[in-house]
Short mmCIF file of C-alpha atoms in Angstrom, two decimals:
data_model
loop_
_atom_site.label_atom_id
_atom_site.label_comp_id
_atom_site.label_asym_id
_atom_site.label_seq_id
_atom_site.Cartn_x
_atom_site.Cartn_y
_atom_site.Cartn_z
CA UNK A 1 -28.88 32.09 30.50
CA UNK A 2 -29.05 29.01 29.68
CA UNK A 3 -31.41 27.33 26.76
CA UNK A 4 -31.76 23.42 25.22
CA UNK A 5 -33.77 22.15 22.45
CA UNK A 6 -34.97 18.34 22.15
CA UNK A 7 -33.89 16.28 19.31
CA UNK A 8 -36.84 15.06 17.81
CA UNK A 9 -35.32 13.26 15.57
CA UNK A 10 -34.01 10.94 17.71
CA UNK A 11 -35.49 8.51 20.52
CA UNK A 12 -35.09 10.10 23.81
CA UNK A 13 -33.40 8.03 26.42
CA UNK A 14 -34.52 6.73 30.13
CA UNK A 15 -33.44 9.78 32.44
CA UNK A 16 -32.94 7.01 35.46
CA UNK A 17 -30.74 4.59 33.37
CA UNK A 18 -28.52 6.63 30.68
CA UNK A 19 -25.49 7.34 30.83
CA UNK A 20 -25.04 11.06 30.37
CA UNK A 21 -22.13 12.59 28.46
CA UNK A 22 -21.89 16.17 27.28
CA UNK A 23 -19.67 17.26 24.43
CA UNK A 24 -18.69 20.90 23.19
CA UNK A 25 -19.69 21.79 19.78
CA UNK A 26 -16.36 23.36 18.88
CA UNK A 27 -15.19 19.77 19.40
CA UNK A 28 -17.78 18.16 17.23
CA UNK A 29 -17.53 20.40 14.63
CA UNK A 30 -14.90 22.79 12.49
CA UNK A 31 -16.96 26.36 12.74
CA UNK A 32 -15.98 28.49 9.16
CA UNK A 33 -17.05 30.50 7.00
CA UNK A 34 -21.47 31.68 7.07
CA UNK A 35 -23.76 29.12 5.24
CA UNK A 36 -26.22 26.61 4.94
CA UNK A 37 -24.51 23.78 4.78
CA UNK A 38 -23.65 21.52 7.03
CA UNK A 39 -20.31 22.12 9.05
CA UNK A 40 -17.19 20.07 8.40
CA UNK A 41 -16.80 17.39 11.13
CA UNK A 42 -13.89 18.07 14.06
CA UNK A 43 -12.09 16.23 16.06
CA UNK A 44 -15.00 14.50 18.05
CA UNK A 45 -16.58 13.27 15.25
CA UNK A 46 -15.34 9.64 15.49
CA UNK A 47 -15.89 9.72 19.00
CA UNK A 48 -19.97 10.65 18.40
CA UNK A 49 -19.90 7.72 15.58
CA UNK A 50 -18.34 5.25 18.23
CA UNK A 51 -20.97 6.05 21.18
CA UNK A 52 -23.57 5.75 18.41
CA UNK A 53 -22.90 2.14 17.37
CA UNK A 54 -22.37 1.16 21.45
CA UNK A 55 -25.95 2.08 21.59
CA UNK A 56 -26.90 0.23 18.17
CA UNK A 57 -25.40 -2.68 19.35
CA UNK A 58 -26.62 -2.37 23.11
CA UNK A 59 -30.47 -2.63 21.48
CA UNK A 60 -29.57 -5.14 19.02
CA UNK A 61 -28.70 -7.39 21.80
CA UNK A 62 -31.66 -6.15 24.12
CA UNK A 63 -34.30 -4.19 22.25
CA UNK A 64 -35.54 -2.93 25.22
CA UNK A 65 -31.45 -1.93 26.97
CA UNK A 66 -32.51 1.65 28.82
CA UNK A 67 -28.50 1.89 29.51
CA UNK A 68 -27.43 4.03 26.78
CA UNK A 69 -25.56 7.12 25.98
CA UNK A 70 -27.47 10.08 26.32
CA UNK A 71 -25.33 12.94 24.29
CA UNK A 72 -25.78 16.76 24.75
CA UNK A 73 -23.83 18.74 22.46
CA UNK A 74 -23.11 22.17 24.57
CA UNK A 75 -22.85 25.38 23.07
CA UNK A 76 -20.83 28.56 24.62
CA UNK A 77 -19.81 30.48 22.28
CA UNK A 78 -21.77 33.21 21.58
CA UNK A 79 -21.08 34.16 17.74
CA UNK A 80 -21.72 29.88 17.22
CA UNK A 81 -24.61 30.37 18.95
CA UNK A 82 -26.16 33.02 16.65
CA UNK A 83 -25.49 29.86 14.35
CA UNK A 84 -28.15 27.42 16.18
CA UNK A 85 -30.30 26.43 13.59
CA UNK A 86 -27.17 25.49 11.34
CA UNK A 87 -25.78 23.41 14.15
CA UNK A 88 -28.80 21.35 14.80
CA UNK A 89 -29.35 20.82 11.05
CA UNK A 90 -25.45 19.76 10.77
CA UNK A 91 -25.95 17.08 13.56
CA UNK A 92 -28.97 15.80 11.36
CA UNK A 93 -27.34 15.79 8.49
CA UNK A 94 -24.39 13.55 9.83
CA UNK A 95 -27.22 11.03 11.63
CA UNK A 96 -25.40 11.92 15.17
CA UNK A 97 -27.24 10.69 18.18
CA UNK A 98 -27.91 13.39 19.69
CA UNK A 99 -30.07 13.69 22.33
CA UNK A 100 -30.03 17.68 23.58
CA UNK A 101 -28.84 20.76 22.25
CA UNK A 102 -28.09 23.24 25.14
CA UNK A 103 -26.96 26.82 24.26
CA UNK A 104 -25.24 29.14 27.60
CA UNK A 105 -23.09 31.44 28.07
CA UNK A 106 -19.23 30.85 29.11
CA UNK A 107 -20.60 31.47 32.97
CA UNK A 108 -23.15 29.45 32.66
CA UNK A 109 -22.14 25.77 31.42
CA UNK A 110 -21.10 24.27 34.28
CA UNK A 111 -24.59 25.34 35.84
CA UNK A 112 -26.29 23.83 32.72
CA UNK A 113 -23.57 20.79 33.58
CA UNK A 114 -25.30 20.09 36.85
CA UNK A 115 -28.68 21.00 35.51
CA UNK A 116 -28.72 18.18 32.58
CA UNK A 117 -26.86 15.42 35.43
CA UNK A 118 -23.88 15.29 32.74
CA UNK A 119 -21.95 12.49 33.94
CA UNK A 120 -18.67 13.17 31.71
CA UNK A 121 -17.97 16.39 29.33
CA UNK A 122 -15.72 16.15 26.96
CA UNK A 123 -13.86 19.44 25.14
CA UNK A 124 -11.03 20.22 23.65
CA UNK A 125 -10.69 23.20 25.62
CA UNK A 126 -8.68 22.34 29.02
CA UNK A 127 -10.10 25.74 30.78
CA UNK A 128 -13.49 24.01 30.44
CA UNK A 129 -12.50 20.98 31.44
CA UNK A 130 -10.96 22.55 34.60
CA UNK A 131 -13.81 24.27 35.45
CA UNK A 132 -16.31 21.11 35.39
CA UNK A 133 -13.98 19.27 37.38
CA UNK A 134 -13.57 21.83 39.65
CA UNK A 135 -17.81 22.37 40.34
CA UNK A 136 -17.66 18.53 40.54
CA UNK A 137 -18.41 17.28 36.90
CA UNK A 138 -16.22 14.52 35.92
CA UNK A 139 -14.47 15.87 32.44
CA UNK A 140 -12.04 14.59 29.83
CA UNK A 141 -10.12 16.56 27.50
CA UNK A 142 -10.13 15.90 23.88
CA UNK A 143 -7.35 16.54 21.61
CA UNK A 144 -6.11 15.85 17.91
CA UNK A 145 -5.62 12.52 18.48
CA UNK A 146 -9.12 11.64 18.58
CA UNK A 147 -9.67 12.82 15.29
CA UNK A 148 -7.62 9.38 14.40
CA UNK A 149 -9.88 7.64 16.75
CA UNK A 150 -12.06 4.63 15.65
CA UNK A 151 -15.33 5.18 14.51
CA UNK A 152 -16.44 1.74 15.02
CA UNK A 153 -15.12 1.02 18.70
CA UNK A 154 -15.28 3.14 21.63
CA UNK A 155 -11.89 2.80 23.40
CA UNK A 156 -11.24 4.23 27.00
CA UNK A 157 -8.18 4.04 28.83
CA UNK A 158 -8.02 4.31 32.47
CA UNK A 159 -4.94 5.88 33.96
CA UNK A 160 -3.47 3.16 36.35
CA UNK A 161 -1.55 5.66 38.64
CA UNK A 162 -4.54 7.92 39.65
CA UNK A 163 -6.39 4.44 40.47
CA UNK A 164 -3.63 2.83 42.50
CA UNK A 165 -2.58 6.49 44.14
CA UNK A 166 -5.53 9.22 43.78
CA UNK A 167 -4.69 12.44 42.79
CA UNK A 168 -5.52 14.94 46.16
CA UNK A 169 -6.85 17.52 43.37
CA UNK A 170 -10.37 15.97 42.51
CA UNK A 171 -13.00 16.45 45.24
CA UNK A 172 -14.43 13.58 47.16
CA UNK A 173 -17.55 14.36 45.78
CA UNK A 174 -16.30 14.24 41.82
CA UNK A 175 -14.20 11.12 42.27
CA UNK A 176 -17.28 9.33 43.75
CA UNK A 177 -19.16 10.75 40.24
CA UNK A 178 -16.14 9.41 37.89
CA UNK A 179 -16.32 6.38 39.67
CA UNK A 180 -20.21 5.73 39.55
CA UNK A 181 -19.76 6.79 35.70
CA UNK A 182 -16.34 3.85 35.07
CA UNK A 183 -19.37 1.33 37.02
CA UNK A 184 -21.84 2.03 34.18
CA UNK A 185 -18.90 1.67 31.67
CA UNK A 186 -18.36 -1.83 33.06
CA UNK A 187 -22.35 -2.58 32.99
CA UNK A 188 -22.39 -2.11 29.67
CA UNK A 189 -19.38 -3.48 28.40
CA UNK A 190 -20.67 -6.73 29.96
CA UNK A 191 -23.33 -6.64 27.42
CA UNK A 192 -20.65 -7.71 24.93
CA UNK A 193 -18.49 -10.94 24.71
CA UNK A 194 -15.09 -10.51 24.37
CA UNK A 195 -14.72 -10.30 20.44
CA UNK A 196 -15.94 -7.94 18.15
CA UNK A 197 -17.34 -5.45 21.12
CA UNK A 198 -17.88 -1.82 20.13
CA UNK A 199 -16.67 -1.05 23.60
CA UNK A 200 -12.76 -1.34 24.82
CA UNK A 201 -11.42 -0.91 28.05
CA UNK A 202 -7.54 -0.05 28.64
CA UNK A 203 -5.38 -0.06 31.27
CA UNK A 204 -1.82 2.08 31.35
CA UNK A 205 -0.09 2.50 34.40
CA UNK A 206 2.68 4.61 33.39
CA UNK A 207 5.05 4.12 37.19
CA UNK A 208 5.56 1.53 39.14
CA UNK A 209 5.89 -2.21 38.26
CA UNK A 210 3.98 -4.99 37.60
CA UNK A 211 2.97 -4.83 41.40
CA UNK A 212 1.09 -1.26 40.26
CA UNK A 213 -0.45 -2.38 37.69
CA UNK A 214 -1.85 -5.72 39.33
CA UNK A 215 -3.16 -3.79 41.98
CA UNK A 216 -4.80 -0.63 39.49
CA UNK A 217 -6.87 -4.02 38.03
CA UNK A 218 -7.95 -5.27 40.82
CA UNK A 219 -9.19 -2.13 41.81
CA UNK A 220 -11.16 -1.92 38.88
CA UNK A 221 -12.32 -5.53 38.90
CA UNK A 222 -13.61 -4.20 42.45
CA UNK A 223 -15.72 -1.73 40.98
CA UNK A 224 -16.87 -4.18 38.03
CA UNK A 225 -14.27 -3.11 35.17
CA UNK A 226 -12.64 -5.92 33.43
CA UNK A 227 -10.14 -4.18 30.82
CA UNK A 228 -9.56 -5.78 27.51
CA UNK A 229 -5.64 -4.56 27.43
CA UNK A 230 -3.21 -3.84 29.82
CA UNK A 231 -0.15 -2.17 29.86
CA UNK A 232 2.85 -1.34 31.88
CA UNK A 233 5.13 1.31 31.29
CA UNK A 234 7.26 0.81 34.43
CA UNK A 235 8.55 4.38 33.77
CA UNK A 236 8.68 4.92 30.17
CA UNK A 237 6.72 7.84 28.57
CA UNK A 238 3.13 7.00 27.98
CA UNK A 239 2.93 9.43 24.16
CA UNK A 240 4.26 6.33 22.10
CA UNK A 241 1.69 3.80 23.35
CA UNK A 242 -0.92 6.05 23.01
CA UNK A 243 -0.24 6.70 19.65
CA UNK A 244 -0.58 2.78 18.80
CA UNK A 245 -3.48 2.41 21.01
CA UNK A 246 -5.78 5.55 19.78
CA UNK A 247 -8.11 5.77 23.39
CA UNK A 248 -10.98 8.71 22.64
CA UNK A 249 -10.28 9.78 26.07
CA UNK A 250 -8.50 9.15 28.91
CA UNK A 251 -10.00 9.06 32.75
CA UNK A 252 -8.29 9.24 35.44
CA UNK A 253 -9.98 8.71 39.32
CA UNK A 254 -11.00 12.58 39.24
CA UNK A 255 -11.25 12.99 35.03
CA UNK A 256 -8.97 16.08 34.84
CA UNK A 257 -7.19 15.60 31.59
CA UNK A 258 -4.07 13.71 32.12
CA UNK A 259 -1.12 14.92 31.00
CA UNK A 260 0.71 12.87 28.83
#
């Protein structure tokens, strides 16, 4: 069963031109001890602060942008569930834009997934992940890094290798999706000039040369992706760098939580 309740304290966004994302509560938030108060903040919560000020500064430019984020914060557990109202009043309390709340079971989120059009969920649980990916639902996994993340600039790297040599694991279907969603990345990164944009594209081929990573940008420039950094690893492991460089997430051609 599967059940959402409307923000109304937020502006609802254009159904045709937002960008969907879905994010697990557990990721947002650190669930502890019975109260009223609000929950402490998880590892997510710089990432919901970063895709809040894209959209600030998407209407600042254009007051009347309909290409924004459109956040659902998805529920699965059932004990945080019996928790609903407190979850709803902790996103209000911390000013998150949040759009939806939608409550199902463990069985169910994937079908509540395809019933909201989520165009990326994020979790730190890689058994969800897995399981969008697998019904077609382009997914990220989150991690303790992002905790570390910036607040004030979404950063997304693409993996160079799955771009240059697709993985045979994601669908046709689901790399089509993660590719549609990387186009509306690009849209609205275009919005901003090259300094000072909330929104930061990276590239990391991790093998290969600079032959591999040439080609991994052209294929993005192709689909209207113009990175702000590039890197190549030429074989070296890929934890250092991303240490320095802090993404939120990583996507890959089919979004499956790259390992490291």
């Amino acid at each position: 069963m599967v059940s959402t309740v409307q923000n109304t304290d937020v502006t609802q966004k254009d159904a045709e031109r937002a960008v969907v994302i879905a994010v697990t509560s557990h990721a947002v938030f650190e669930f502890g001890a019975d109260g009223d108060e609000a929950y402490e903040v998880g590892v997510a919560f710089p990432l919901m602060q970063a895709l809040k000020r894209v959209n600030e500064c998407l209407l600042k430019e254009n007051p009347t942008e309909s290409l924004l984020f459109d956040v659902v914060l998805v529920t699965t557990d059932s004990q945080q569930q019996q928790q609903s109202s407190r979850i709803i009043s902790s996103t209000r309390h911390y000013g998150l834009d949040v759009s939806r709340f939608c409550f199902s079971s463990e069985e169910d989120f994937v079908e509540s997934l395809l019933q909201h059009k989520v165009q990326l969920f994020l979790s730190t649980d890689r058994n969800e992940t897995s399981q969008a990916s697998q019904r077609g639902v382009p997914s990220a996994l989150l991690d303790q890094h992002t905790a570390s993340c910036s607040s004030e600039q979404l950063r997304v790297l693409f993996c160079g290798d799955s771009i240059v040599q697709p993985d045979t694991g994601p669908t046709p279907a689901s790399r089509q999706a993660a590719q549609g969603f990387s186009a509306q990345l690009g849209e609205m990164r275009r919005a901003f000039g090259m300094l000072d944009s909330p929104l930061s594209f990276i590239l990391v081929t991790s093998r290969g040369g600079r032959e591999s990573c040439s080609s991994a940008l052209q294929t993005l420039r192709s689909r209207g992706i113009s990175v702000d950094e590039a890197y190549c690893l030429a074989g070296a492991p890929r934890g250092p760098i991303l240490s320095l460089l802090r993404p939120h997430f990583l996507l890959s051609d089919g979004f499956s939580g790259p390992e490291e």
